[in-house]
Amino acid sequence: MHISGPRRPRALSPLREHLRDTFWFAPSAGLVCAVLLWWGASRLDLEIVALLQREKAYAAVRELVSIAEDTRTIVTTISSAMMTFIGVVFSISLVAVQMASGQLTPRVVRIFIRSRISKITLTVFLATFLFSLLVLTSYESETDVRQVTSVPVVQNLLTMVLVGLSLVLFIAYVSATLRLMQVGPVVDRITRETLRMLARQGTGGEGAEHGASLAPETGRVAHTGRAGVVLDVHVARLVRVARRQGVVLRLIPRIGDFVLPGTPVLAVHGGTVPPRWALRRTVSVGVERTFHQDLGLGLRQLSDIALRALSPAVNDPTTAVQCLDRIVQILAAVVGRPLGAVQHRDRRSAVRLVQNVPGWTDLVDLGLTEIRAAAVHSPQVTRRMLAGIEDLLLLAPEPRREPLVRHRTLLLQAVERAVPAAPDRRFASSPDRQGIG
């Protein structure tokens, strides 16, 4: 039996996720906001001076001019130092990210790119720099209080506020960057991203055949763009196109599969193939997988980190144990969840899009196979893996026990072959949630 997703997809959700995977959108929007803020503040300064001149309050105008001249040096210093400050801060940060990618996996760079604090910090830094430059253009050479038209008092005040906000964000940004160099926060971030995606993802029928409940296939839509990884699909648009055409669309590759130009990506059931223009920008293809709809990416990243930790060059089994903790957590979150083919429905609850997701066996193999093969000579990791499998066996219904039992048997057999001493074999084969607690 197939079950529809927990909620209707938001129409702009793919665009939102794609913008989160860029580092240019937030700073660009911040620069536009800085210009608008400066324009509003300059208009306010003009109105204040004009009001005081109409009221013949020339003493107040003279006082404002004096204040503005006193703060001009500060604004000039801010505008000249801000860009240097930005360069130094982000150069250090990029070195930190490079170290983290070398110690863990290159895919942690994506965490830095998606980090909200990183984008907000860069945005505010650049906005402060641009705003201070614009403020300097508001100063006039006119000294007669009756002739002066603009005194940038409000603009100077906003510049100080932006500088204060930049300092606060700098502290938060350094703290977040240092956490990125720690294993615990990185694997926790990967796990939270995976569980958040899982909460958005629909559910399906485990082991269901792709076309078991569908009308006969009447056509296919080939991929016409560049070769790359399927990042996500625009569910809302595909459902809308299928409803208007009176068909059911089925996504042939999984999210995360590599597709070539000319290979089919959508199968059409029950009617004519929708026009090509209607399906534009419905299947996103890029160079690297994303968390938006990719159920297996989190397990893939955690497995990569554990494998690097278990390599002879690194030899850090404790990091592998931390990754196993999170792998077990993710598998426990899906152990009772229907998987397989997800069905997306329209407003009338008619199935319009079928999307294949990894099944339970696929996820277990993805999370455990490679680590199991590399962990034979590390009793800390074998003990933790056995404990994790025991915990999952307690949670798993009977139909889902087989892959867990298989991995436990293979791990015990590998330890039996690799460890010659009987006491060492017994020790490495004893479950322990801390590895060696």
mmCIF file of N, CA, C and O in Angstrom, residues 209-247:
data_model
loop_
_atom_site.group_PDB
_atom_site.id
_atom_site.type_symbol
_atom_site.label_atom_id
_atom_site.label_comp_id
_atom_site.label_asym_id
_atom_site.label_seq_id
_atom_site.Cartn_x
_atom_site.Cartn_y
_atom_site.Cartn_z
ATOM 1 N N GLU A 209 6.227 -2.447 -6.460
ATOM 2 C CA GLU A 209 6.691 -2.335 -7.837
ATOM 3 C C GLU A 209 6.353 -0.950 -8.366
ATOM 4 O O GLU A 209 5.323 -0.373 -8.048
ATOM 5 N N HIS A 210 7.242 -0.424 -9.223
ATOM 6 C CA HIS A 210 7.061 0.931 -9.726
ATOM 7 C C HIS A 210 5.709 1.105 -10.403
ATOM 8 O O HIS A 210 5.019 2.080 -10.204
ATOM 9 N N GLY A 211 5.359 0.198 -11.245
ATOM 10 C CA GLY A 211 4.148 0.383 -12.036
ATOM 11 C C GLY A 211 3.002 -0.506 -11.605
ATOM 12 O O GLY A 211 2.062 -0.698 -12.374
ATOM 13 N N ALA A 212 3.063 -1.075 -10.407
ATOM 14 C CA ALA A 212 2.069 -2.051 -9.982
ATOM 15 C C ALA A 212 0.667 -1.462 -9.967
ATOM 16 O O ALA A 212 -0.296 -2.119 -10.351
ATOM 17 N N SER A 213 0.478 -0.250 -9.510
ATOM 18 C CA SER A 213 -0.841 0.358 -9.392
ATOM 19 C C SER A 213 -1.047 1.465 -10.408
ATOM 20 O O SER A 213 -1.954 2.271 -10.260
ATOM 21 N N LEU A 214 -0.214 1.539 -11.438
ATOM 22 C CA LEU A 214 -0.290 2.602 -12.420
ATOM 23 C C LEU A 214 -0.849 2.073 -13.729
ATOM 24 O O LEU A 214 -0.798 0.870 -14.024
ATOM 25 N N ALA A 215 -1.373 3.004 -14.527
ATOM 26 C CA ALA A 215 -1.807 2.653 -15.874
ATOM 27 C C ALA A 215 -0.585 2.291 -16.719
ATOM 28 O O ALA A 215 0.555 2.596 -16.348
ATOM 29 N N PRO A 216 -0.783 1.664 -17.853
ATOM 30 C CA PRO A 216 0.372 1.297 -18.690
ATOM 31 C C PRO A 216 1.183 2.520 -19.100
ATOM 32 O O PRO A 216 0.647 3.615 -19.288
ATOM 33 N N GLU A 217 2.486 2.312 -19.220
ATOM 34 C CA GLU A 217 3.370 3.403 -19.627
ATOM 35 C C GLU A 217 3.109 3.767 -21.079
ATOM 36 O O GLU A 217 3.064 2.912 -21.959
ATOM 37 N N THR A 218 2.944 5.089 -21.307
ATOM 38 C CA THR A 218 2.621 5.565 -22.661
ATOM 39 C C THR A 218 3.725 6.411 -23.285
ATOM 40 O O THR A 218 3.612 6.825 -24.434
ATOM 41 N N GLY A 219 4.774 6.701 -22.544
ATOM 42 C CA GLY A 219 5.855 7.498 -23.114
ATOM 43 C C GLY A 219 6.884 7.844 -22.057
ATOM 44 O O GLY A 219 6.686 7.601 -20.861
ATOM 45 N N ARG A 220 7.992 8.382 -22.525
ATOM 46 C CA ARG A 220 9.059 8.785 -21.627
ATOM 47 C C ARG A 220 9.595 10.155 -22.031
ATOM 48 O O ARG A 220 9.521 10.531 -23.205
ATOM 49 N N VAL A 221 10.140 10.859 -21.028
ATOM 50 C CA VAL A 221 10.735 12.178 -21.250
ATOM 51 C C VAL A 221 12.223 12.056 -20.981
ATOM 52 O O VAL A 221 12.631 11.617 -19.893
ATOM 53 N N ALA A 222 13.033 12.428 -21.958
ATOM 54 C CA ALA A 222 14.485 12.301 -21.831
ATOM 55 C C ALA A 222 15.089 13.574 -21.252
ATOM 56 O O ALA A 222 14.549 14.681 -21.409
ATOM 57 N N HIS A 223 16.216 13.395 -20.605
ATOM 58 C CA HIS A 223 16.953 14.535 -20.068
ATOM 59 C C HIS A 223 17.700 15.229 -21.204
ATOM 60 O O HIS A 223 18.404 14.587 -21.985
ATOM 61 N N THR A 224 17.548 16.543 -21.301
ATOM 62 C CA THR A 224 18.155 17.293 -22.398
ATOM 63 C C THR A 224 19.253 18.248 -21.938
ATOM 64 O O THR A 224 19.899 18.877 -22.773
ATOM 65 N N GLY A 225 19.458 18.375 -20.649
ATOM 66 C CA GLY A 225 20.476 19.309 -20.166
ATOM 67 C C GLY A 225 21.835 18.659 -20.069
ATOM 68 O O GLY A 225 22.136 17.648 -20.723
ATOM 69 N N ARG A 226 22.667 19.231 -19.224
ATOM 70 C CA ARG A 226 24.019 18.704 -19.044
ATOM 71 C C ARG A 226 23.999 17.451 -18.182
ATOM 72 O O ARG A 226 23.041 17.205 -17.438
ATOM 73 N N ALA A 227 25.049 16.681 -18.273
ATOM 74 C CA ALA A 227 25.188 15.512 -17.413
ATOM 75 C C ALA A 227 25.435 15.958 -15.975
ATOM 76 O O ALA A 227 26.108 16.961 -15.730
ATOM 77 N N GLY A 228 24.890 15.213 -15.037
ATOM 78 C CA GLY A 228 25.088 15.582 -13.640
ATOM 79 C C GLY A 228 24.223 14.747 -12.719
ATOM 80 O O GLY A 228 23.580 13.777 -13.131
ATOM 81 N N VAL A 229 24.232 15.130 -11.460
ATOM 82 C CA VAL A 229 23.488 14.431 -10.414
ATOM 83 C C VAL A 229 22.087 15.032 -10.303
ATOM 84 O O VAL A 229 21.925 16.257 -10.337
ATOM 85 N N VAL A 230 21.086 14.180 -10.166
ATOM 86 C CA VAL A 230 19.723 14.656 -9.942
ATOM 87 C C VAL A 230 19.641 15.218 -8.523
ATOM 88 O O VAL A 230 19.776 14.477 -7.540
ATOM 89 N N LEU A 231 19.465 16.537 -8.413
ATOM 90 C CA LEU A 231 19.437 17.193 -7.108
ATOM 91 C C LEU A 231 18.072 17.078 -6.446
ATOM 92 O O LEU A 231 17.963 16.715 -5.282
ATOM 93 N N ASP A 232 17.030 17.428 -7.172
ATOM 94 C CA ASP A 232 15.668 17.355 -6.657
ATOM 95 C C ASP A 232 14.706 17.530 -7.812
ATOM 96 O O ASP A 232 15.106 17.779 -8.948
ATOM 97 N N VAL A 233 13.430 17.381 -7.517
ATOM 98 C CA VAL A 233 12.380 17.609 -8.507
ATOM 99 C C VAL A 233 11.401 18.628 -7.943
ATOM 100 O O VAL A 233 11.183 18.686 -6.726
ATOM 101 N N HIS A 234 10.830 19.421 -8.824
ATOM 102 C CA HIS A 234 9.831 20.404 -8.425
ATOM 103 C C HIS A 234 8.497 19.673 -8.336
ATOM 104 O O HIS A 234 7.745 19.590 -9.315
ATOM 105 N N VAL A 235 8.202 19.151 -7.159
ATOM 106 C CA VAL A 235 7.042 18.281 -6.978
ATOM 107 C C VAL A 235 5.748 19.013 -7.325
ATOM 108 O O VAL A 235 4.887 18.484 -8.047
ATOM 109 N N ALA A 236 5.581 20.224 -6.811
ATOM 110 C CA ALA A 236 4.329 20.949 -7.034
ATOM 111 C C ALA A 236 4.071 21.182 -8.515
ATOM 112 O O ALA A 236 2.946 21.023 -9.006
ATOM 113 N N ARG A 237 5.111 21.542 -9.272
ATOM 114 C CA ARG A 237 4.925 21.811 -10.697
ATOM 115 C C ARG A 237 4.640 20.525 -11.465
ATOM 116 O O ARG A 237 3.783 20.497 -12.363
ATOM 117 N N LEU A 238 5.328 19.439 -11.132
ATOM 118 C CA LEU A 238 5.079 18.173 -11.815
ATOM 119 C C LEU A 238 3.664 17.666 -11.539
ATOM 120 O O LEU A 238 2.988 17.141 -12.438
ATOM 121 N N VAL A 239 3.213 17.802 -10.297
ATOM 122 C CA VAL A 239 1.842 17.400 -9.966
ATOM 123 C C VAL A 239 0.844 18.238 -10.758
ATOM 124 O O VAL A 239 -0.157 17.726 -11.274
ATOM 125 N N ARG A 240 1.108 19.523 -10.868
ATOM 126 C CA ARG A 240 0.199 20.408 -11.609
ATOM 127 C C ARG A 240 0.173 20.047 -13.097
ATOM 128 O O ARG A 240 -0.905 19.990 -13.715
ATOM 129 N N VAL A 241 1.339 19.777 -13.683
ATOM 130 C CA VAL A 241 1.392 19.398 -15.097
ATOM 131 C C VAL A 241 0.668 18.076 -15.329
ATOM 132 O O VAL A 241 -0.103 17.924 -16.295
ATOM 133 N N ALA A 242 0.900 17.109 -14.444
ATOM 134 C CA ALA A 242 0.254 15.803 -14.603
ATOM 135 C C ALA A 242 -1.261 15.906 -14.451
ATOM 136 O O ALA A 242 -2.012 15.232 -15.175
ATOM 137 N N ARG A 243 -1.723 16.753 -13.548
ATOM 138 C CA ARG A 243 -3.175 16.925 -13.370
ATOM 139 C C ARG A 243 -3.806 17.540 -14.618
ATOM 140 O O ARG A 243 -4.868 17.101 -15.074
ATOM 141 N N ARG A 244 -3.165 18.562 -15.176
ATOM 142 C CA ARG A 244 -3.723 19.195 -16.369
ATOM 143 C C ARG A 244 -3.726 18.249 -17.564
ATOM 144 O O ARG A 244 -4.623 18.293 -18.398
ATOM 145 N N GLN A 245 -2.717 17.381 -17.634
ATOM 146 C CA GLN A 245 -2.603 16.462 -18.759
ATOM 147 C C GLN A 245 -3.422 15.193 -18.540
ATOM 148 O O GLN A 245 -3.633 14.424 -19.478
ATOM 149 N N GLY A 246 -3.845 14.961 -17.287
ATOM 150 C CA GLY A 246 -4.595 13.757 -16.981
ATOM 151 C C GLY A 246 -3.759 12.502 -16.967
ATOM 152 O O GLY A 246 -4.236 11.426 -17.352
ATOM 153 N N VAL A 247 -2.496 12.596 -16.528
ATOM 154 C CA VAL A 247 -1.593 11.446 -16.528
ATOM 155 C C VAL A 247 -0.959 11.304 -15.142
ATOM 156 O O VAL A 247 -1.179 12.114 -14.240
#
